[in-house]
Short mmCIF file of C-alpha atoms in Angstrom, two decimals:
data_model
loop_
_atom_site.label_atom_id
_atom_site.label_comp_id
_atom_site.label_asym_id
_atom_site.label_seq_id
_atom_site.Cartn_x
_atom_site.Cartn_y
_atom_site.Cartn_z
CA UNK S 1 102.23 213.56 -133.50
CA UNK S 2 105.59 212.10 -134.38
CA UNK S 3 108.41 212.03 -131.87
CA UNK S 4 111.35 214.31 -132.56
CA UNK S 5 114.36 212.57 -134.07
CA UNK S 6 117.09 211.68 -131.60
CA UNK S 7 120.67 212.44 -132.48
CA UNK S 8 122.75 209.32 -132.88
CA UNK S 9 125.82 209.56 -130.69
CA UNK S 10 128.36 206.74 -130.69
CA UNK S 11 128.34 204.88 -127.33
CA UNK S 12 131.96 205.73 -126.54
CA UNK S 13 131.31 209.45 -127.00
CA UNK S 14 128.29 209.21 -124.74
CA UNK S 15 130.26 207.32 -122.12
CA UNK S 16 133.01 209.93 -122.10
CA UNK S 17 130.39 212.65 -121.71
CA UNK S 18 128.93 210.80 -118.74
CA UNK S 19 131.92 210.97 -116.41
CA UNK S 20 131.39 212.77 -113.08
CA UNK S 21 132.23 216.48 -112.83
CA UNK S 22 134.68 218.03 -115.25
CA UNK S 23 138.18 218.95 -114.13
CA UNK S 24 137.53 222.66 -114.69
CA UNK S 25 134.83 222.58 -111.99
CA UNK S 26 131.91 222.90 -114.41
CA UNK S 27 129.31 220.46 -113.13
CA UNK S 28 127.04 220.97 -116.14
CA UNK S 29 127.22 217.46 -117.60
CA UNK S 30 124.31 215.50 -119.02
CA UNK S 31 124.95 212.27 -117.09
CA UNK S 32 127.08 211.58 -114.04
CA UNK S 33 128.51 208.40 -112.57
CA UNK S 34 130.01 208.41 -109.09
CA UNK S 35 130.43 206.26 -106.02
CA UNK S 36 127.09 207.73 -104.95
CA UNK S 37 125.26 206.14 -107.90
CA UNK S 38 124.51 206.48 -111.57
CA UNK S 39 122.71 209.65 -112.61
CA UNK S 40 120.70 210.13 -115.78
CA UNK S 41 120.64 213.42 -117.62
CA UNK S 42 117.89 215.86 -116.71
CA UNK S 43 115.03 215.86 -119.19
CA UNK S 44 112.68 218.72 -120.04
CA UNK S 45 108.89 218.97 -120.28
CA UNK S 46 109.31 219.28 -124.05
CA UNK S 47 110.84 215.78 -124.10
CA UNK S 48 108.13 214.22 -121.91
CA UNK S 49 105.85 212.64 -124.52
CA UNK S 50 108.69 211.38 -126.71
CA UNK S 51 110.50 209.94 -123.69
CA UNK S 52 107.40 208.10 -122.47
CA UNK S 53 106.63 206.72 -125.93
CA UNK S 54 110.22 205.57 -126.46
CA UNK S 55 110.66 203.94 -123.04
CA UNK S 56 107.20 202.32 -123.12
CA UNK S 57 107.93 200.94 -126.59
CA UNK S 58 111.32 199.60 -125.57
CA UNK S 59 109.85 197.92 -122.47
CA UNK S 60 107.03 196.36 -124.50
CA UNK S 61 109.51 195.06 -127.07
CA UNK S 62 111.64 193.56 -124.27
CA UNK S 63 108.61 191.80 -122.78
CA UNK S 64 107.51 190.55 -126.20
CA UNK S 65 111.06 189.35 -126.96
CA UNK S 66 111.49 187.53 -123.68
CA UNK S 67 108.15 185.75 -123.56
CA UNK S 68 105.45 186.16 -126.16
CA UNK S 69 103.29 189.02 -127.34
CA UNK S 70 100.78 189.72 -124.57
CA UNK S 71 98.25 192.55 -124.34
CA UNK S 72 99.34 193.57 -120.79
CA UNK S 73 102.87 194.31 -122.06
CA UNK S 74 101.71 197.58 -123.63
CA UNK S 75 100.02 198.78 -120.43
CA UNK S 76 102.91 197.65 -118.25
CA UNK S 77 105.48 199.42 -120.42
CA UNK S 78 103.41 202.59 -120.49
CA UNK S 79 102.87 202.68 -116.74
CA UNK S 80 106.56 202.14 -116.00
CA UNK S 81 107.62 204.73 -118.60
CA UNK S 82 105.18 207.34 -117.29
CA UNK S 83 106.38 206.91 -113.69
CA UNK S 84 110.07 206.96 -114.63
CA UNK S 85 109.65 210.03 -116.82
CA UNK S 86 107.61 211.91 -114.22
CA UNK S 87 110.23 211.18 -111.57
CA UNK S 88 112.96 212.50 -113.87
CA UNK S 89 110.95 215.63 -114.61
CA UNK S 90 110.59 216.18 -110.86
CA UNK S 91 114.38 216.15 -110.53
CA UNK S 92 115.08 212.52 -109.63
CA UNK S 93 118.10 211.54 -111.69
CA UNK S 94 119.74 208.83 -109.54
CA UNK S 95 119.17 205.38 -111.03
CA UNK S 96 118.63 203.51 -107.74
CA UNK S 97 115.87 205.91 -106.75
CA UNK S 98 114.29 205.61 -110.19
CA UNK S 99 114.28 201.81 -109.93
CA UNK S 100 112.65 201.90 -106.50
CA UNK S 101 110.07 204.48 -107.57
CA UNK S 102 109.07 202.57 -110.70
CA UNK S 103 108.88 199.29 -108.77
CA UNK S 104 106.68 200.92 -106.12
CA UNK S 105 104.37 202.27 -108.84
CA UNK S 106 104.01 198.80 -110.34
CA UNK S 107 103.42 196.84 -107.13
CA UNK S 108 99.64 196.72 -107.65
CA UNK S 109 99.83 195.95 -111.40
CA UNK S 110 98.21 192.63 -112.40
CA UNK S 111 101.27 190.64 -113.49
CA UNK S 112 99.40 187.35 -113.90
CA UNK S 113 99.80 187.30 -117.72
CA UNK S 114 103.26 188.84 -117.92
CA UNK S 115 105.71 186.35 -116.34
CA UNK S 116 107.60 189.22 -114.64
CA UNK S 117 107.28 191.31 -111.49
CA UNK S 118 107.59 194.98 -110.54
CA UNK S 119 111.31 194.82 -109.78
CA UNK S 120 112.23 193.02 -113.01
CA UNK S 121 110.46 195.71 -115.03
CA UNK S 122 111.99 198.54 -112.98
CA UNK S 123 115.46 197.04 -113.39
CA UNK S 124 114.99 196.60 -117.14
CA UNK S 125 113.83 200.21 -117.32
CA UNK S 126 117.13 201.28 -115.76
CA UNK S 127 119.17 199.02 -118.07
CA UNK S 128 117.45 200.46 -121.15
CA UNK S 129 118.12 204.03 -120.02
CA UNK S 130 121.75 203.29 -119.12
CA UNK S 131 122.41 201.56 -122.44
CA UNK S 132 121.00 204.55 -124.32
CA UNK S 133 123.33 206.86 -122.38
CA UNK S 134 126.34 204.68 -123.20
CA UNK S 135 126.92 203.03 -119.83
CA UNK S 136 128.19 199.48 -119.78
CA UNK S 137 125.42 197.27 -118.44
CA UNK S 138 126.06 193.91 -116.81
CA UNK S 139 124.39 190.70 -117.90
CA UNK S 140 122.79 191.79 -121.17
CA UNK S 141 122.21 189.47 -124.10
CA UNK S 142 122.25 189.86 -127.89
CA UNK S 143 118.56 190.88 -127.93
CA UNK S 144 119.33 193.68 -125.46
CA UNK S 145 122.19 194.88 -127.67
CA UNK S 146 120.02 195.05 -130.79
CA UNK S 147 116.72 196.15 -129.26
CA UNK S 148 117.15 199.89 -129.91
CA UNK S 149 117.88 199.31 -133.59
CA UNK S 150 114.93 196.92 -133.90
CA UNK S 151 112.62 199.34 -132.10
CA UNK S 152 113.73 202.20 -134.36
CA UNK S 153 112.90 200.01 -137.39
CA UNK S 154 109.44 199.26 -135.99
CA UNK S 155 108.81 202.97 -135.43
CA UNK S 156 110.01 203.83 -138.95
CA UNK S 157 107.65 201.19 -140.38
CA UNK S 158 104.74 202.53 -138.30
CA UNK S 159 104.47 199.28 -136.36
CA UNK S 160 105.29 200.58 -132.89
#
């Protein structure tokens, strides 16, 4: 099955949407940023499979970009994406908690052929999600900035 198309929203528009609660008291916003942390938008069960496929693909591409193409990258990306998505479906939206939960899930993964560890993957997972939602992310490079576009091209060509 193909993943549903995602609407393209300019980063600035997404960032404006992601500000804490609205002045009129309506707390129904898709993402929230406060002194208590960064919160991702709530996802639905209908989005589950597409979200896992997208995040797993983005993580695999990051690993392949940073080092070299390795078979464990696919499994590592999938495991991290499944945990992150399940946590979000269970109501966990705060980024710090998502990072810790994903890292905990990956602790027993065999990282011997990946050149990374559980916390690096969990942190990258959070960066990828924040960039998609329009948050400014510290310490990213040119590959990070173009990864979504490159991943979309791979998906369109049937290579991801």
